[in-house]
PDB file of C-alpha atoms in Angstrom:
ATOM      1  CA  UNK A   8     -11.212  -5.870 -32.658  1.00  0.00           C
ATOM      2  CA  UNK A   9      -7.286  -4.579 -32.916  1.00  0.00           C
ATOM      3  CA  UNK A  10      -4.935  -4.762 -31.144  1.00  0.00           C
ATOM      4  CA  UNK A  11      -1.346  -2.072 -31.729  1.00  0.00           C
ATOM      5  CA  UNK A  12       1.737  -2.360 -30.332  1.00  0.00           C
ATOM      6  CA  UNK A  13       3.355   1.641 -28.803  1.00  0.00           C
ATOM      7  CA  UNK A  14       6.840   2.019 -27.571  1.00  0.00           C
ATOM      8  CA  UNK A  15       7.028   3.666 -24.890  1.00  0.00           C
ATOM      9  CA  UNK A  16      10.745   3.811 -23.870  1.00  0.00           C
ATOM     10  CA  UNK A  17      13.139   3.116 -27.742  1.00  0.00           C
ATOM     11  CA  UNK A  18      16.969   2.241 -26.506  1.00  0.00           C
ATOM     12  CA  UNK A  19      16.520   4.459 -23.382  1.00  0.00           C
ATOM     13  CA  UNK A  20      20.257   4.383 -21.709  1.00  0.00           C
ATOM     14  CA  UNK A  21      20.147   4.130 -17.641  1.00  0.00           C
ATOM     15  CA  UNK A  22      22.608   4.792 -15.524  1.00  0.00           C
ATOM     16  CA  UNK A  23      23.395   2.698 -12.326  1.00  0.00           C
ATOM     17  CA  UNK A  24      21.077   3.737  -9.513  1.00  0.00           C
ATOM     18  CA  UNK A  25      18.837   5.704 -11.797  1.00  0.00           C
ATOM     19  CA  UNK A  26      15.305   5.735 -11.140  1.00  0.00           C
ATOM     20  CA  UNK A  27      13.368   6.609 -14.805  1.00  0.00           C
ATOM     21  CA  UNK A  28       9.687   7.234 -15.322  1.00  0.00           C
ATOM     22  CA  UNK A  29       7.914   7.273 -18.398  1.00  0.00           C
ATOM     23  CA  UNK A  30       3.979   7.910 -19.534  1.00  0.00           C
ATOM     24  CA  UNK A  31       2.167   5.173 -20.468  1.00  0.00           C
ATOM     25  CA  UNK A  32      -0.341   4.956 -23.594  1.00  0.00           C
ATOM     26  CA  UNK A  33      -3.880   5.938 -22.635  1.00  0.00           C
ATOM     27  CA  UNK A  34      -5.899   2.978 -24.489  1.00  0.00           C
ATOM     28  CA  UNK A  35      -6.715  -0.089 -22.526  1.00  0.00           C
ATOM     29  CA  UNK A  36      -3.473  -2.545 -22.212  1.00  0.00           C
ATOM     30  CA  UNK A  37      -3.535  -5.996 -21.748  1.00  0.00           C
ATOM     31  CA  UNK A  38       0.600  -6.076 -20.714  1.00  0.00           C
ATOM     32  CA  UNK A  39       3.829  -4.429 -21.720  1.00  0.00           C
ATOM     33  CA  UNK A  40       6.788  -5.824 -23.336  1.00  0.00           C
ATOM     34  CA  UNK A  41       9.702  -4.826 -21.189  1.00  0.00           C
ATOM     35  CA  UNK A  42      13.176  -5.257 -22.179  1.00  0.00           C
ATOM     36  CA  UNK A  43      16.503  -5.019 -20.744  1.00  0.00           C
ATOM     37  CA  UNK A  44      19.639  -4.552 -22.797  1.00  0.00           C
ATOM     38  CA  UNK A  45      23.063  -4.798 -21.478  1.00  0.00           C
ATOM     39  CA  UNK A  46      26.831  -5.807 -22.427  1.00  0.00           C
ATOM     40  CA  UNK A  47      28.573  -8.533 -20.606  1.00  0.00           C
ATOM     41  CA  UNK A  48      31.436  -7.260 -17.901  1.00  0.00           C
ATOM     42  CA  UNK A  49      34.450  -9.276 -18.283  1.00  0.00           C
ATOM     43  CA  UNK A  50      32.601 -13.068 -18.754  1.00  0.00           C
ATOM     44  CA  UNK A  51      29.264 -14.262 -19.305  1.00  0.00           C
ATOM     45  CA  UNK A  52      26.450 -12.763 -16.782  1.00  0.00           C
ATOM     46  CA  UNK A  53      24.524 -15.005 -14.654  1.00  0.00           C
ATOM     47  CA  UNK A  54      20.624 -15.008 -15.003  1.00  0.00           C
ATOM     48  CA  UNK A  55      20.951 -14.059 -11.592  1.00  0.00           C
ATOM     49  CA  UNK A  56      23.330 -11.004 -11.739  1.00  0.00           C
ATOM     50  CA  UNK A  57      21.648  -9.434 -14.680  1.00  0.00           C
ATOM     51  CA  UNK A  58      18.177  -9.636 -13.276  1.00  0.00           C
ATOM     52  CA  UNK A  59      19.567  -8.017 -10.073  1.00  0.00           C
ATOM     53  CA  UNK A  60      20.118  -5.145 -12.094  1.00  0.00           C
ATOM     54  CA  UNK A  61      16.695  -4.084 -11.829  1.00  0.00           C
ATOM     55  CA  UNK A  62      16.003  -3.253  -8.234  1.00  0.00           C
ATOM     56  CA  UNK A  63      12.117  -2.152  -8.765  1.00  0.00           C
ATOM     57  CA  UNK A  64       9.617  -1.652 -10.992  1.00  0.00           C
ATOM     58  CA  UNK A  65       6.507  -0.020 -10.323  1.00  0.00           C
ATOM     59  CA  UNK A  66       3.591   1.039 -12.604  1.00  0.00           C
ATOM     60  CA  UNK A  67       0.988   3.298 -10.992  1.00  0.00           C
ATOM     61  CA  UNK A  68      -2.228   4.058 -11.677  1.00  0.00           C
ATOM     62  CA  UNK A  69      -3.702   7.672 -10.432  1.00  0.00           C
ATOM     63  CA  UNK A  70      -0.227   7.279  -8.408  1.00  0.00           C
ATOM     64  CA  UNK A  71      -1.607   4.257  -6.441  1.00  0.00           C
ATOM     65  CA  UNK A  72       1.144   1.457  -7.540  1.00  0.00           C
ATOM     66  CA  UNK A  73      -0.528  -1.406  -9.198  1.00  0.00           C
ATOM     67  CA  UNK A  74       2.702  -3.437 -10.081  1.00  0.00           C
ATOM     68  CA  UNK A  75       5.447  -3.575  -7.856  1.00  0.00           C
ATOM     69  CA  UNK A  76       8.265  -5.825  -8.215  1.00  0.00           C
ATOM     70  CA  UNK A  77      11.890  -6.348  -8.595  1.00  0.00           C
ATOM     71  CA  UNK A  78      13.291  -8.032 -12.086  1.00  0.00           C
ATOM     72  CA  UNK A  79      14.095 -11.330 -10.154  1.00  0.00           C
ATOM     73  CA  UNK A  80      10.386 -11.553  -8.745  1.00  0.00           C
ATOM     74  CA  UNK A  81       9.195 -10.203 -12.338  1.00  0.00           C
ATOM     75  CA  UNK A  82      11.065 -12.913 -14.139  1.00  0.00           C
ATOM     76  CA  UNK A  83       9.469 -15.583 -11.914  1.00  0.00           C
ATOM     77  CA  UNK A  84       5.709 -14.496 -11.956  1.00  0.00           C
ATOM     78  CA  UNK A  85       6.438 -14.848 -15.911  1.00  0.00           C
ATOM     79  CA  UNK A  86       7.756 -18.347 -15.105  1.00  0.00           C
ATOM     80  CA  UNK A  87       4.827 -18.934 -13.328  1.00  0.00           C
ATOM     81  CA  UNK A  88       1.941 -17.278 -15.028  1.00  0.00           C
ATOM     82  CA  UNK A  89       3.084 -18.449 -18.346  1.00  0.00           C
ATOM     83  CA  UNK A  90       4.635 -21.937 -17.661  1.00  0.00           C
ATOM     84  CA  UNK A  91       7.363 -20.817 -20.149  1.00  0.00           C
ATOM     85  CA  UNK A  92      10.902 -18.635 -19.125  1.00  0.00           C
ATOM     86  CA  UNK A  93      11.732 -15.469 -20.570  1.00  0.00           C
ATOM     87  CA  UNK A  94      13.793 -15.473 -23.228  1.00  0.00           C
ATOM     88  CA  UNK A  95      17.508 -14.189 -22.434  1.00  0.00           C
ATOM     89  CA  UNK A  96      19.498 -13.461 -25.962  1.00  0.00           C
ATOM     90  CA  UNK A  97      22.571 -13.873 -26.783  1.00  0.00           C
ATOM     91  CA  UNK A  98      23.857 -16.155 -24.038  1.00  0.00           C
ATOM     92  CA  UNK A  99      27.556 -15.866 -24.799  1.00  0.00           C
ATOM     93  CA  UNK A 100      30.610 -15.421 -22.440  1.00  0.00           C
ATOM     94  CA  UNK A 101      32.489 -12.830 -24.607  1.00  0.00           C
ATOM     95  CA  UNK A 102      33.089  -9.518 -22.840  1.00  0.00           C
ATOM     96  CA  UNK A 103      31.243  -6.385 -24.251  1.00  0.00           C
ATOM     97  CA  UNK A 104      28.631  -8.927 -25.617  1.00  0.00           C
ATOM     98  CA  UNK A 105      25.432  -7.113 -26.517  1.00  0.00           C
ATOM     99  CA  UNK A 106      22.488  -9.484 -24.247  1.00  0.00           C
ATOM    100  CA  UNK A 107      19.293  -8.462 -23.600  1.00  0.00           C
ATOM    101  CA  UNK A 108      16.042 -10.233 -21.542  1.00  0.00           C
ATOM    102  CA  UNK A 109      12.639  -9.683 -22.190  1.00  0.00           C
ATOM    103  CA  UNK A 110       9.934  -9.712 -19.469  1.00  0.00           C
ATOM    104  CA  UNK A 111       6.114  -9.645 -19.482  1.00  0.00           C
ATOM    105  CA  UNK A 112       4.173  -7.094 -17.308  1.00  0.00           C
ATOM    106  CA  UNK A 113       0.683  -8.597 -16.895  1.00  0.00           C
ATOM    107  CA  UNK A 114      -2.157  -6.570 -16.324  1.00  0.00           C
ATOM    108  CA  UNK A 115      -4.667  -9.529 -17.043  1.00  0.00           C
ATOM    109  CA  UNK A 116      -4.174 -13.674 -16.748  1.00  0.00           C
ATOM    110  CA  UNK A 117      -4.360 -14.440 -20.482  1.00  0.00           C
ATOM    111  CA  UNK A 118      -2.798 -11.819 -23.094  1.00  0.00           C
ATOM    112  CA  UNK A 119      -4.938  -9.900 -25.079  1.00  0.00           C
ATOM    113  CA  UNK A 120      -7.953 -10.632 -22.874  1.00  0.00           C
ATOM    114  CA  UNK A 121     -10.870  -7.753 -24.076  1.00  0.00           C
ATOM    115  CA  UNK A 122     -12.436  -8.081 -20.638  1.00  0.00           C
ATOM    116  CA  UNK A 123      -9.044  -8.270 -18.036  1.00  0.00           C
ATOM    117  CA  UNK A 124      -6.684  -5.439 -18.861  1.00  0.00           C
ATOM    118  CA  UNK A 125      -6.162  -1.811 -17.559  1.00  0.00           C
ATOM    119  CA  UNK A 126      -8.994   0.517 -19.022  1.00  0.00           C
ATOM    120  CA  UNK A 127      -8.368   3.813 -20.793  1.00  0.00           C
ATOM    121  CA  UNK A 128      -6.883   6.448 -19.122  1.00  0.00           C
ATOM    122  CA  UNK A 129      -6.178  10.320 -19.393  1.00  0.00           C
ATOM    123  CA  UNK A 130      -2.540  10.933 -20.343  1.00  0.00           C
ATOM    124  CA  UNK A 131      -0.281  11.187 -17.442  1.00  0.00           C
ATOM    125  CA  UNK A 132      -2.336   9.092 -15.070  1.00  0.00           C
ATOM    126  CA  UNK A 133      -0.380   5.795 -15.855  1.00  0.00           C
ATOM    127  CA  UNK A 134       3.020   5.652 -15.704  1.00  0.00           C
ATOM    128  CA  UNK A 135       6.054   2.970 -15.420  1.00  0.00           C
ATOM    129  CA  UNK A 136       9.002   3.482 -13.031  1.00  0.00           C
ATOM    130  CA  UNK A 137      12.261   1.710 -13.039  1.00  0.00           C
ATOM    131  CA  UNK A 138      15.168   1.843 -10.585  1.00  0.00           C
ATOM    132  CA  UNK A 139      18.214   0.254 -11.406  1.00  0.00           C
ATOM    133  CA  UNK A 140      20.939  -1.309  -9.352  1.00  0.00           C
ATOM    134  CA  UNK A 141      24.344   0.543  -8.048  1.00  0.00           C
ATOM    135  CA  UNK A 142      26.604  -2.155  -9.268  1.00  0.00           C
ATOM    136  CA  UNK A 143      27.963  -2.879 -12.701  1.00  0.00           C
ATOM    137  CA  UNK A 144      30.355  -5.416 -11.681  1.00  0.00           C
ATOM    138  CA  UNK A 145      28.744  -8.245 -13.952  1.00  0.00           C
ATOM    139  CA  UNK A 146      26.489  -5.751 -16.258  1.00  0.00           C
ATOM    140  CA  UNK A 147      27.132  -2.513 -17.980  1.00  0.00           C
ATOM    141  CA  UNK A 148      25.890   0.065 -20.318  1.00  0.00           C
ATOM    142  CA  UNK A 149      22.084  -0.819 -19.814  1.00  0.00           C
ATOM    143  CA  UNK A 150      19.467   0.637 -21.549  1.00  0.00           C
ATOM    144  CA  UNK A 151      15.568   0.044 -21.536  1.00  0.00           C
ATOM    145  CA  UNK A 152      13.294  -1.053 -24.231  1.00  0.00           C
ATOM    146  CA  UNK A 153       9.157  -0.888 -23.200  1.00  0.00           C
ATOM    147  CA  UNK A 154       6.132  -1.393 -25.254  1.00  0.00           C
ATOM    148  CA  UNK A 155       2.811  -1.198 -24.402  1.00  0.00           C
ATOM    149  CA  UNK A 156      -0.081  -3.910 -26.387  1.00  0.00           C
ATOM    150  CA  UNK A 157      -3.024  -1.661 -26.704  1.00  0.00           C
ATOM    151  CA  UNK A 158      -6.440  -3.113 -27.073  1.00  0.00           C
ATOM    152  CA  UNK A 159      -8.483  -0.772 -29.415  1.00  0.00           C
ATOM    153  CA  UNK A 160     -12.051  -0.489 -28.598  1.00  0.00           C
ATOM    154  CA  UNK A 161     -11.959  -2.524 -25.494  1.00  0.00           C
ATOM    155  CA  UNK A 162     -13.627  -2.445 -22.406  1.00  0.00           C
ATOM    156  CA  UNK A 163     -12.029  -4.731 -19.477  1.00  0.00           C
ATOM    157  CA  UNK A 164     -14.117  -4.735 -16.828  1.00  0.00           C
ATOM    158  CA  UNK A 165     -11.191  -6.015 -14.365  1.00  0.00           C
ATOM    159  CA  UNK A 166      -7.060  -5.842 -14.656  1.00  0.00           C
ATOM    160  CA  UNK A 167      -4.480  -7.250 -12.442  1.00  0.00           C
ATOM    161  CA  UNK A 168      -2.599  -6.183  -9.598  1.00  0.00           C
ATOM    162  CA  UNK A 169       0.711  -7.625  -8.354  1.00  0.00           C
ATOM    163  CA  UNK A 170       3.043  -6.095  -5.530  1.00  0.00           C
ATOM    164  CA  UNK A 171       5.156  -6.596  -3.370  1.00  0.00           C
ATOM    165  CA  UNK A 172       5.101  -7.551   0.698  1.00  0.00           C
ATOM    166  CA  UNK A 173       8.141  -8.539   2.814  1.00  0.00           C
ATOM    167  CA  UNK A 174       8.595  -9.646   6.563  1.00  0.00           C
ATOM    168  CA  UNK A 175      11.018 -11.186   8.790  1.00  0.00           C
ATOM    169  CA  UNK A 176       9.463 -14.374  10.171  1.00  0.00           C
ATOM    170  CA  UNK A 177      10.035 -15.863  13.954  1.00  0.00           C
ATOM    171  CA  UNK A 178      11.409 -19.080  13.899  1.00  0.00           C
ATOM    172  CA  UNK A 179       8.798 -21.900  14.897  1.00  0.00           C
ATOM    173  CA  UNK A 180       5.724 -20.376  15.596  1.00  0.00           C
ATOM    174  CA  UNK A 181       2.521 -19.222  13.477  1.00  0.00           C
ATOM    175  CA  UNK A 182       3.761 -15.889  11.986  1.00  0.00           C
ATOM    176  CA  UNK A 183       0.450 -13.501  10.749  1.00  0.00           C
ATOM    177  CA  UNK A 184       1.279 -11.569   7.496  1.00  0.00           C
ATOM    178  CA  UNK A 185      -1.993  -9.206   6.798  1.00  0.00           C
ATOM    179  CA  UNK A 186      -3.153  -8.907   2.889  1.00  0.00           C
ATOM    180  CA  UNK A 187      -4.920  -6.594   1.503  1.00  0.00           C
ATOM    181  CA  UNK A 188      -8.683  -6.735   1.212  1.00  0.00           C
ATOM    182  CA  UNK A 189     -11.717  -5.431  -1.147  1.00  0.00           C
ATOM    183  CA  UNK A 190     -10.319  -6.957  -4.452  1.00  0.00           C
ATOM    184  CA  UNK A 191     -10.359 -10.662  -5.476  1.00  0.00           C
ATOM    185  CA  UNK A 192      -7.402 -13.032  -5.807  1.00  0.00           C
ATOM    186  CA  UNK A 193      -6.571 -14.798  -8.409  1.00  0.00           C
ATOM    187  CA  UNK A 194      -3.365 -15.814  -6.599  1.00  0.00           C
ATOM    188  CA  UNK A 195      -0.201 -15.216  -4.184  1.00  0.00           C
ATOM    189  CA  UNK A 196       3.039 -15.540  -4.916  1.00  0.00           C
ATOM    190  CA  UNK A 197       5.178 -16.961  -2.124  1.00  0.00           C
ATOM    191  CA  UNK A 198       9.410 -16.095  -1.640  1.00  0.00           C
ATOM    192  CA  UNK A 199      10.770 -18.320   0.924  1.00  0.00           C
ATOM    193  CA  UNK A 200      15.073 -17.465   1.770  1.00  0.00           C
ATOM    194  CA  UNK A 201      15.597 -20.847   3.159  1.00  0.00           C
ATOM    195  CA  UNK A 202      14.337 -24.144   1.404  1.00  0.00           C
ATOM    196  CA  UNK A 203      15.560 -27.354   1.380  1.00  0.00           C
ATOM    197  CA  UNK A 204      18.899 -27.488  -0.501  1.00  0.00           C
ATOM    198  CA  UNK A 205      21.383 -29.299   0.918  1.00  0.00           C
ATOM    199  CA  UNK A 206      21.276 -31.821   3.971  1.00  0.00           C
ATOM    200  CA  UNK A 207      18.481 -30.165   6.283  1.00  0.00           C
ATOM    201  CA  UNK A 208      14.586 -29.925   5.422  1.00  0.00           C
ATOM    202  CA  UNK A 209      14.382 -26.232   7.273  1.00  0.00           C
ATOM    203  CA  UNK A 210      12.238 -23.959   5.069  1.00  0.00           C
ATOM    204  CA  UNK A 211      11.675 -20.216   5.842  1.00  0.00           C
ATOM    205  CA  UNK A 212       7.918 -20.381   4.707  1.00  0.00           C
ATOM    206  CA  UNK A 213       7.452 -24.351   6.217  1.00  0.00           C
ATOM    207  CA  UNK A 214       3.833 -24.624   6.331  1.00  0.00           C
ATOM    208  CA  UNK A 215       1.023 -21.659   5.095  1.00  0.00           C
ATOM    209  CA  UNK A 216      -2.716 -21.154   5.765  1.00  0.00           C
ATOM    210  CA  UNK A 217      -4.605 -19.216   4.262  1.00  0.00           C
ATOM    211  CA  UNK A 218      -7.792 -17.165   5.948  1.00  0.00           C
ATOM    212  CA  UNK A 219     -10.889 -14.713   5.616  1.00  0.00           C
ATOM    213  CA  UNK A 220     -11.955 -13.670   8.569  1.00  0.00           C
ATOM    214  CA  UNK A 221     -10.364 -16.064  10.912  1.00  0.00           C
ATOM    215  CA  UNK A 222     -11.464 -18.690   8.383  1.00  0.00           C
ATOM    216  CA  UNK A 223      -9.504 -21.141   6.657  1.00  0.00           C
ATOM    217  CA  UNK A 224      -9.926 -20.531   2.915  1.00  0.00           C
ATOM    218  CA  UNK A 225      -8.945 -23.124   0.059  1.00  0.00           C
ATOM    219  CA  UNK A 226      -5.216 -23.562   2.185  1.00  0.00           C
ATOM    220  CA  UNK A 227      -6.556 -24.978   5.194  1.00  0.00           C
ATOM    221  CA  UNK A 228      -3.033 -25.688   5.577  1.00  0.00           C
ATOM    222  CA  UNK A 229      -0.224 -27.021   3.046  1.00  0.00           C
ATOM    223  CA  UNK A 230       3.516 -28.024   3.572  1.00  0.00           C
ATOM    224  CA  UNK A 231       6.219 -26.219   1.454  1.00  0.00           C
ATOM    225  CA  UNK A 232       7.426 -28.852  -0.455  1.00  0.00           C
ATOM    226  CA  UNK A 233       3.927 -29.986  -1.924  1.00  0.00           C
ATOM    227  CA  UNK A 234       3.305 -26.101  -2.330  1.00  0.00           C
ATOM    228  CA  UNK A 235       6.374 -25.616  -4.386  1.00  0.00           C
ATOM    229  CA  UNK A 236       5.787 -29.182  -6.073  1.00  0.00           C
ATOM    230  CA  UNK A 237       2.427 -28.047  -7.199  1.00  0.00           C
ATOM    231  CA  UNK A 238       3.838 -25.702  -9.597  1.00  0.00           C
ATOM    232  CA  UNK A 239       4.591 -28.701 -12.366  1.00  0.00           C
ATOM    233  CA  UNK A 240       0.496 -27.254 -13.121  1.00  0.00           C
ATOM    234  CA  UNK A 241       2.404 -24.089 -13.843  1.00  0.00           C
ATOM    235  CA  UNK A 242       5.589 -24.448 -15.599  1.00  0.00           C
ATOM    236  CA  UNK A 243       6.804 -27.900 -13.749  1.00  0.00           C
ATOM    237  CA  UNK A 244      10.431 -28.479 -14.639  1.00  0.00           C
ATOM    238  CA  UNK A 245      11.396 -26.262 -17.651  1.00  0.00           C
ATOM    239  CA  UNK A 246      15.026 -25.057 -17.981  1.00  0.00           C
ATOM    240  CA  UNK A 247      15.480 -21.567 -18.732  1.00  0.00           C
ATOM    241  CA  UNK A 248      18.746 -20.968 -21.299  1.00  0.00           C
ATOM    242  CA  UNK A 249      21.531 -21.098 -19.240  1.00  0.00           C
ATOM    243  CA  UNK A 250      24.226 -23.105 -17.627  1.00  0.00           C
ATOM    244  CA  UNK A 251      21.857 -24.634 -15.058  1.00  0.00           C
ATOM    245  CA  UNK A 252      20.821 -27.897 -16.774  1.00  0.00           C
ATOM    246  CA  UNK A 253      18.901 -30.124 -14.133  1.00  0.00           C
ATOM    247  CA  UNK A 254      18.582 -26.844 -11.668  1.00  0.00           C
ATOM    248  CA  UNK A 255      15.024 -26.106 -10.382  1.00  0.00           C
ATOM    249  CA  UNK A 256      15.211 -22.300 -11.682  1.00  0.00           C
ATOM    250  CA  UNK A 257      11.776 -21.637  -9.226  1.00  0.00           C
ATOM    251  CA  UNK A 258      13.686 -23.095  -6.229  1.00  0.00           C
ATOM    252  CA  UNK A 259      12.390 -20.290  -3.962  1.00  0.00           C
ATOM    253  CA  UNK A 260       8.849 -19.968  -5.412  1.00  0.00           C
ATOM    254  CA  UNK A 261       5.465 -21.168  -4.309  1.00  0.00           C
ATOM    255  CA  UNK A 262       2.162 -20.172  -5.565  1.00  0.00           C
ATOM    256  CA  UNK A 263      -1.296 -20.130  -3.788  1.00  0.00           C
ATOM    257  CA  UNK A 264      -3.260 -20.580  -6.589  1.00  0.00           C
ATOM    258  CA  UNK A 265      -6.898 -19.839  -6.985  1.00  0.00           C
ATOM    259  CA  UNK A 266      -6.980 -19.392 -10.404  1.00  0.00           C
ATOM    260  CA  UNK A 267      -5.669 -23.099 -11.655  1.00  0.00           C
ATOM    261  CA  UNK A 268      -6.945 -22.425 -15.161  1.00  0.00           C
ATOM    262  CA  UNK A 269      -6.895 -19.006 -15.298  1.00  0.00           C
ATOM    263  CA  UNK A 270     -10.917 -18.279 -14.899  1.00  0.00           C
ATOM    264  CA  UNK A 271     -13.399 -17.289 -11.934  1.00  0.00           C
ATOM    265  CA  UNK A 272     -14.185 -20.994 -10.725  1.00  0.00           C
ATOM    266  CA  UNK A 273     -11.923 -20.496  -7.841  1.00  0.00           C
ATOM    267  CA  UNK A 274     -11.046 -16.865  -7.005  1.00  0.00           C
ATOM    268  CA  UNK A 275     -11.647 -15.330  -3.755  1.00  0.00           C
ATOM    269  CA  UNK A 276     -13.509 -12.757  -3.445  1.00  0.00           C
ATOM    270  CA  UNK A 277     -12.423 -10.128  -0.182  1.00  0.00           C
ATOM    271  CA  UNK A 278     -14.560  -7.459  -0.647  1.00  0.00           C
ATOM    272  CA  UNK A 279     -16.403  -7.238   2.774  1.00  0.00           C
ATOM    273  CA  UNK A 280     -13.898  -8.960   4.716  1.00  0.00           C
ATOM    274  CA  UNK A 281     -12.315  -7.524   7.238  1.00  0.00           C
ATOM    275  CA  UNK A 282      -9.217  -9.329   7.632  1.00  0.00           C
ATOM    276  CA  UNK A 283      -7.322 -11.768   5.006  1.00  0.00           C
ATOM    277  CA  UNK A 284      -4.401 -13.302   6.566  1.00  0.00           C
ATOM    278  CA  UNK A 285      -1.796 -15.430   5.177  1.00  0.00           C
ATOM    279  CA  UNK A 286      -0.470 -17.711   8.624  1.00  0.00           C
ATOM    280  CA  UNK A 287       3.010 -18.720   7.614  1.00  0.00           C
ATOM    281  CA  UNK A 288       4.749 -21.571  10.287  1.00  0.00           C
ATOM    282  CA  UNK A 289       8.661 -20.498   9.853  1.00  0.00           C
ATOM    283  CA  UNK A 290      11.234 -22.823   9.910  1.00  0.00           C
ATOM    284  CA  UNK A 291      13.619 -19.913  10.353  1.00  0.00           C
ATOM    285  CA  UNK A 292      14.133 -16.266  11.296  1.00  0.00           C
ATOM    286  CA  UNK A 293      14.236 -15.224   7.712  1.00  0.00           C
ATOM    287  CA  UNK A 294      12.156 -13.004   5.429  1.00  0.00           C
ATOM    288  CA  UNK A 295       9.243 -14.288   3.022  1.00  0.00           C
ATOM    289  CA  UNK A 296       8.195 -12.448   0.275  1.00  0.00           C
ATOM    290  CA  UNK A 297       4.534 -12.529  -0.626  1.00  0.00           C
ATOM    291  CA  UNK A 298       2.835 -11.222  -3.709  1.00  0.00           C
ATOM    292  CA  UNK A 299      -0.749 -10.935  -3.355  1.00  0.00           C
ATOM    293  CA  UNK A 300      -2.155 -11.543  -7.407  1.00  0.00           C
ATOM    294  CA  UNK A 301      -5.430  -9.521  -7.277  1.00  0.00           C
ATOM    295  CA  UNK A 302      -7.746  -8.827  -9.613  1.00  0.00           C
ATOM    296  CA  UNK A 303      -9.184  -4.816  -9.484  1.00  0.00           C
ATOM    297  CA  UNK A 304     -12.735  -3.704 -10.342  1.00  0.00           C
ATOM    298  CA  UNK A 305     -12.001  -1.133 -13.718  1.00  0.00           C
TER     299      UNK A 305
END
């Protein structure tokens, strides 16, 4: 078996508020290799303000979007899937430094998996989209760099599917966010705006259940802080490279996870179903975030 590596977009400049789309390879792909490049605007960029540089980015498939998700969320399903942080180069205060991040687009749990992946395609019927943030208070001059791992000769009978899904809670009662259903989860990834941080325990996303058909399903019910603690399985305390020594750099993140070591013993299946239901108890009238990790028949 062999695997080849394709650019896709080589140095590809961006303007602020751009939205760029470029063709993806038709061979199967296990992920792509996208990469950020920027220059520093004044000082040293935060983690923070260069990853909100990338407002969206989508990847659709017979123009059905497959991947949808903004560089912060991107950065931390890396974190997560991966137990490792993307690397960020060249972490330097000078102004006009040249910096760049590289990110992971996952289209199966384990890299270079022959039977999770997206299958072969005509040309034109996969393609990447990026939109790109107004301001360039903190980061200019960016430019793209994408690259797509083929898999020669490969047939993946399944690939992943990650977007995005965002509501407003009500504060102390059972809020119902609907998922979709037909595919099988392999996970969901869980933004909560309020967690505990300074002198109060009030968490956006308090307590979550999770249910099939009015049925509780693996989260009969679990409290924030053991949800978010849970992730030392996943990457536990690692310190990305910046100035945050001692920071939890997932601080916002939990993860439902059904697949604990990334194979089928515990993923749920919803084909048939007709309701899957993620019951979140808010501690606050904020949004959530949730990004259903699904696994799609190829």
């Amino acid at each position: 078996m062999e695997y080849r590596r394709t650019v896709i977009a080589d140095d590809v400049s961006v303007a602020a508020s751009s939205v760029t789309t470029f063709d993806m390879p038709v061979n199967p792909i296990s992920h792509l290799m996208f990469t950020m490049r920027f220059l520093n605007v004044t000082d040293e960029a935060t983690l923070a303000q260069i990853l909100a540089r990338i407002s969206n980015v989508t990847v659709t498939r017979f123009g059905q979007a497959i991947f949808n998700l903004s560089g912060a969320d991107l950065q931390k399903l890396n974190f997560l899937m991966y137990g490792k942080a993307p690397i960020l180069g060249n972490q330097v205060a000078t102004d006009n430094a040249a910096r760049f991040i590289s990110m992971i687009i996952p289209f199966s749990r384990k890299p270079y998996d022959q039977n999770e992946g997206l299958p072969a395609t005509l040309r034109g019927e996969l393609k990447i989209q990026v939109t790109l943030s107004a301001t360039e208070t903190d980061v200019d001059n960016v430019s793209l760099q994408i690259e797509a791992i083929e898999m020669l000769g490969a047939a993946p009978k399944r690939y992943l599917k990650v977007t995005t899904l965002t509501q407003t809670l009500v504060s102390g009662v059972d809020n119902d966010l609907n998922l979709p259903i037909g595919n099988v989860y392999a996970g969901i990834m869980l933004f909560s705006t309020t967690v505990p941080t300074g002198t109060a325990f009030t968490t956006t996303a308090d307590k979550v259940r999770f249910l099939l058909d009015n049925v509780e399903r693996n989260y009969v019910t679990s409290n924030w802080e053991s949800l978010h603690g849970e992730l030392l399985l996943r990457p536990g305390h690692t310190e990305v490279y910046d100035a945050s020594a001692d920071n939890d750099d997932v601080v916002n993140y939990g993860l439902l996870d059904f697949s604990p070591a990334n194979d089928d013993t515990y993923l749920v299946d919803t084909k048939g179903k007709s309701q899957c239901v993620l019951k979140i108890t808010a501690g606050d009238a904020n949004p959530v975030r949730v990004f259903p990790i699904e696994l799609v028949s190829a």
